[in-house]
Amino acid sequence: MSDTRSTSTPDSPKTGGDGRDLAAAGSQLSTAPKEEAPNLPALGVTGWARWFWRQLTSMRVALILLLLVSLGAIPGSLIPQDGVDAMKVEEFRDNHDILGPVYDKLGLFHVYSSVWFSAIYILLFVSLIGCIVPRTWQFVGQLRGRPPRAPRRLDRLPAYTTWRTGTEPEEVREAALKLLRKRRFRADTDPAGDAVAAEKGYLREVGNLAFHIALIVMLIAFAWGQLFKYEGNKLVLEGSGFANTLAQYDDFKSGNLFAPDDLDPFSFVLKDFKGTYEPTGPNRGTPRTYEAAVVYSEGVDGAEKPTTIKVNEPLEIDGSKVYLVSHGYAPILTIKDARGDVVMDREAVALLPIDGNVTSSGAVKVMDGYRNAKGEEEQLGFNAFFLPTYGGPDSMMLSQFPALRSPLLALSAYHGDLGVNAGFPQSVYQLDKTHLKEFKDSDGKLFKKRLKVGDTMTLPNGAGTVTFNGVQEWAGFQVTRQPASGWALGGAVVAIFGLAGSLFIQRRRVWVRAVRGADGVTVVEMAGLGRSESAKLPEELGDLAGVLYDQAPGVPDSSDTSDSSDASDAPENDDTPDSPDTPDTHAVTAEGAEKK
């Protein structure tokens, strides 16, 4: 054993050979960029560019940008967005004379496509790329290199043990090399030839790099999905069909780079809708099954194929998915004018549900062909209220059950101009009463009537009739396409596993030195160093020392050797300083190794 003594103290940095050895031993346990002293860059464009790049690619700035992205998403969730619901945006502008213009200038009605959010997103992407590329290159270099050589004073490391053995030094080193490789250490003989150096825990850095690379994949996938996505809704009556074209959708929204040619060519026909409900008990009226039997075809001349679309079981065609999202009823009506001419022949008018029992409301509009009792052309409008299960005269005008048990249709009648020719869009489920007049009953009130299936309502003054012929069901479908969603999911899974690996796997190094002492007896030293403080490192080193001790058993020290060793090798101060990357953990003693 060497009798060299260290003169460093815990409060003073190590500047001698021991300090350099320990610093080299603990170097590159992580590929994190080294922190540099904050020096102002040299004047000039190049100096400022380098300074800006260092700041942008630092982990601190990446975390700040990630926080800003999260904060920027808050107004996108709380404030109506143009791409989601343009009607709500217009309503917000009308109701907020001050906030509306301010939000417009700040781009808060289209957060995810605004300049400021895009700038944060791009800067985060560049920051991650600039951080990951050098770390990956450095890690590859570490994998191709050899474990660092053993420090001269292994007893200065946080986990350490030693013993004397009669086994030859070469045999001890060979046994140590085999043992460490068997324990999945990357081991090699020290260039000095008197020690074995080993390293383990590379999956920690692999997990760290995988986590950051997965973040980049997720950012690209989300951006790609937002730019090229589309989503549309369509209400389809039983027996009717749908073709995947823009003109067919009831409402449609898409990403900024979407083009109509991106729509997947397909079509389908709704053959039948089936819904069943809990008949009794506390869950009475709760849907049990929602199924839409359809026949679909891919492409222009594709063969027709039958299938069933259920809730959460969409129809997948190319990159598009067709979801079943809603259901309702459409009363079938026949309307005649004052002369008895049919102006609406058994036409189903879809109404929208307003509660869980499918109480529905909407509007019936007769826009062409109607003439009043004077022979003048007019338009008819009816506010409609439908109950699939009417509870009787003593009950409220609300459905008692979602299935068709005793349907009832309530209509209130208007005539005049519906406003559909004014050039302004209007909802098919609401009446614009600006230019409409009420039909009056005998008491001078709004004319309205409740109809059961087969009943006919006669309008005042011989203005015509409305017959309730029956009920047809409809289903609401949502067609979506989210490109790169699989990449986003894969990136999320990899990020979770990578983060787990970087948190729970410890990067550590072990050295075994076997040299012949002055008395001809082999002295074995084992020491370990981890990236962070962990109680497992001394425990692992003790286990390795116990196995190696069985192959190179110790021999008792002579009294002279013991006294000499105690006098020459005892450290002046037990509180030896650690290297900058060294945790302050307890040491494994030789007695502990012998016990094993």
PDB file of N, CA and C in Angstrom, residues 5 12 30 45 51 59 62 64 76 86 137 144 189 195 259 262 290 305 326 353 382 410 417 434 447 459 507:
ATOM      1  N   ARG A   5       0.270  10.610   1.602  1.00  0.00           N
ATOM      2  CA  ARG A   5      -0.798  11.192   2.388  1.00  0.00           C
ATOM      3  C   ARG A   5      -1.383  12.391   1.626  1.00  0.00           C
ATOM      4  N   SER A  12     -11.315  22.655   1.167  1.00  0.00           N
ATOM      5  CA  SER A  12     -10.400  23.157   0.146  1.00  0.00           C
ATOM      6  C   SER A  12     -10.441  22.259  -1.058  1.00  0.00           C
ATOM      7  N   SER A  30     -22.372  11.514 -16.877  1.00  0.00           N
ATOM      8  CA  SER A  30     -23.565  12.061 -17.495  1.00  0.00           C
ATOM      9  C   SER A  30     -23.172  12.796 -18.758  1.00  0.00           C
ATOM     10  N   VAL A  45     -21.488  40.079 -34.249  1.00  0.00           N
ATOM     11  CA  VAL A  45     -22.605  39.191 -34.555  1.00  0.00           C
ATOM     12  C   VAL A  45     -22.290  37.756 -34.158  1.00  0.00           C
ATOM     13  N   TRP A  51     -23.577  33.135 -28.001  1.00  0.00           N
ATOM     14  CA  TRP A  51     -24.200  33.266 -26.680  1.00  0.00           C
ATOM     15  C   TRP A  51     -25.680  32.881 -26.729  1.00  0.00           C
ATOM     16  N   MET A  59     -30.733  23.291 -20.859  1.00  0.00           N
ATOM     17  CA  MET A  59     -31.911  22.608 -20.332  1.00  0.00           C
ATOM     18  C   MET A  59     -32.821  23.582 -19.594  1.00  0.00           C
ATOM     19  N   ALA A  62     -35.015  25.191 -22.127  1.00  0.00           N
ATOM     20  CA  ALA A  62     -35.968  24.206 -22.647  1.00  0.00           C
ATOM     21  C   ALA A  62     -37.136  24.021 -21.686  1.00  0.00           C
ATOM     22  N   ILE A  64     -38.198  26.264 -19.521  1.00  0.00           N
ATOM     23  CA  ILE A  64     -38.988  27.501 -19.562  1.00  0.00           C
ATOM     24  C   ILE A  64     -39.908  27.507 -20.779  1.00  0.00           C
ATOM     25  N   GLY A  76     -56.241  28.691 -25.129  1.00  0.00           N
ATOM     26  CA  GLY A  76     -56.798  27.874 -26.203  1.00  0.00           C
ATOM     27  C   GLY A  76     -57.880  26.941 -25.717  1.00  0.00           C
ATOM     28  N   ALA A  86     -66.838  28.535 -34.655  1.00  0.00           N
ATOM     29  CA  ALA A  86     -66.840  29.921 -35.121  1.00  0.00           C
ATOM     30  C   ALA A  86     -68.054  30.694 -34.617  1.00  0.00           C
ATOM     31  N   TRP A 137     -24.091  12.412 -29.458  1.00  0.00           N
ATOM     32  CA  TRP A 137     -22.750  12.198 -30.022  1.00  0.00           C
ATOM     33  C   TRP A 137     -21.745  11.893 -28.918  1.00  0.00           C
ATOM     34  N   ARG A 144     -18.044   3.830 -27.287  1.00  0.00           N
ATOM     35  CA  ARG A 144     -16.938   3.313 -28.096  1.00  0.00           C
ATOM     36  C   ARG A 144     -15.616   3.317 -27.340  1.00  0.00           C
ATOM     37  N   THR A 189      -9.325  -4.204 -18.881  1.00  0.00           N
ATOM     38  CA  THR A 189      -8.115  -4.063 -18.080  1.00  0.00           C
ATOM     39  C   THR A 189      -7.611  -2.637 -18.170  1.00  0.00           C
ATOM     40  N   ALA A 195      -4.969  -3.052 -12.714  1.00  0.00           N
ATOM     41  CA  ALA A 195      -6.352  -2.928 -12.244  1.00  0.00           C
ATOM     42  C   ALA A 195      -7.321  -3.286 -13.369  1.00  0.00           C
ATOM     43  N   ALA A 259     -56.120  20.384 -47.612  1.00  0.00           N
ATOM     44  CA  ALA A 259     -56.684  20.675 -48.929  1.00  0.00           C
ATOM     45  C   ALA A 259     -57.832  19.706 -49.188  1.00  0.00           C
ATOM     46  N   ASP A 262     -57.317  16.107 -49.866  1.00  0.00           N
ATOM     47  CA  ASP A 262     -56.848  15.199 -48.823  1.00  0.00           C
ATOM     48  C   ASP A 262     -57.957  14.315 -48.266  1.00  0.00           C
ATOM     49  N   TYR A 290     -75.916   1.003 -28.860  1.00  0.00           N
ATOM     50  CA  TYR A 290     -76.092   1.956 -29.965  1.00  0.00           C
ATOM     51  C   TYR A 290     -75.367   1.341 -31.157  1.00  0.00           C
ATOM     52  N   LYS A 305     -69.650  -3.023 -48.902  1.00  0.00           N
ATOM     53  CA  LYS A 305     -69.381  -3.945 -47.808  1.00  0.00           C
ATOM     54  C   LYS A 305     -70.257  -3.570 -46.624  1.00  0.00           C
ATOM     55  N   SER A 326     -74.087  10.336 -32.106  1.00  0.00           N
ATOM     56  CA  SER A 326     -75.375  10.814 -31.616  1.00  0.00           C
ATOM     57  C   SER A 326     -76.515  10.068 -32.302  1.00  0.00           C
ATOM     58  N   PRO A 353     -82.034  16.269 -29.982  1.00  0.00           N
ATOM     59  CA  PRO A 353     -82.354  15.940 -28.580  1.00  0.00           C
ATOM     60  C   PRO A 353     -81.907  17.049 -27.640  1.00  0.00           C
ATOM     61  N   PHE A 382     -92.675  26.020 -38.816  1.00  0.00           N
ATOM     62  CA  PHE A 382     -93.267  25.416 -37.615  1.00  0.00           C
ATOM     63  C   PHE A 382     -92.159  25.178 -36.585  1.00  0.00           C
ATOM     64  N   ALA A 410     -95.600  18.210 -31.076  1.00  0.00           N
ATOM     65  CA  ALA A 410     -96.267  19.490 -30.838  1.00  0.00           C
ATOM     66  C   ALA A 410     -95.747  20.502 -31.841  1.00  0.00           C
ATOM     67  N   ASP A 417     -92.175  35.091 -44.597  1.00  0.00           N
ATOM     68  CA  ASP A 417     -90.862  34.960 -45.228  1.00  0.00           C
ATOM     69  C   ASP A 417     -89.895  34.354 -44.213  1.00  0.00           C
ATOM     70  N   THR A 434     -88.214  37.027 -37.932  1.00  0.00           N
ATOM     71  CA  THR A 434     -88.197  38.460 -38.226  1.00  0.00           C
ATOM     72  C   THR A 434     -89.311  38.843 -39.192  1.00  0.00           C
ATOM     73  N   PHE A 447    -101.332  29.701 -32.890  1.00  0.00           N
ATOM     74  CA  PHE A 447    -101.972  28.419 -33.189  1.00  0.00           C
ATOM     75  C   PHE A 447    -100.952  27.289 -33.024  1.00  0.00           C
ATOM     76  N   LEU A 459    -104.728  24.084 -40.573  1.00  0.00           N
ATOM     77  CA  LEU A 459    -104.331  25.454 -40.302  1.00  0.00           C
ATOM     78  C   LEU A 459    -105.545  26.387 -40.356  1.00  0.00           C
ATOM     79  N   ARG A 507     -26.056   5.087 -12.838  1.00  0.00           N
ATOM     80  CA  ARG A 507     -24.787   4.958 -13.555  1.00  0.00           C
ATOM     81  C   ARG A 507     -23.663   4.850 -12.524  1.00  0.00           C
TER      82      ARG A 507
END
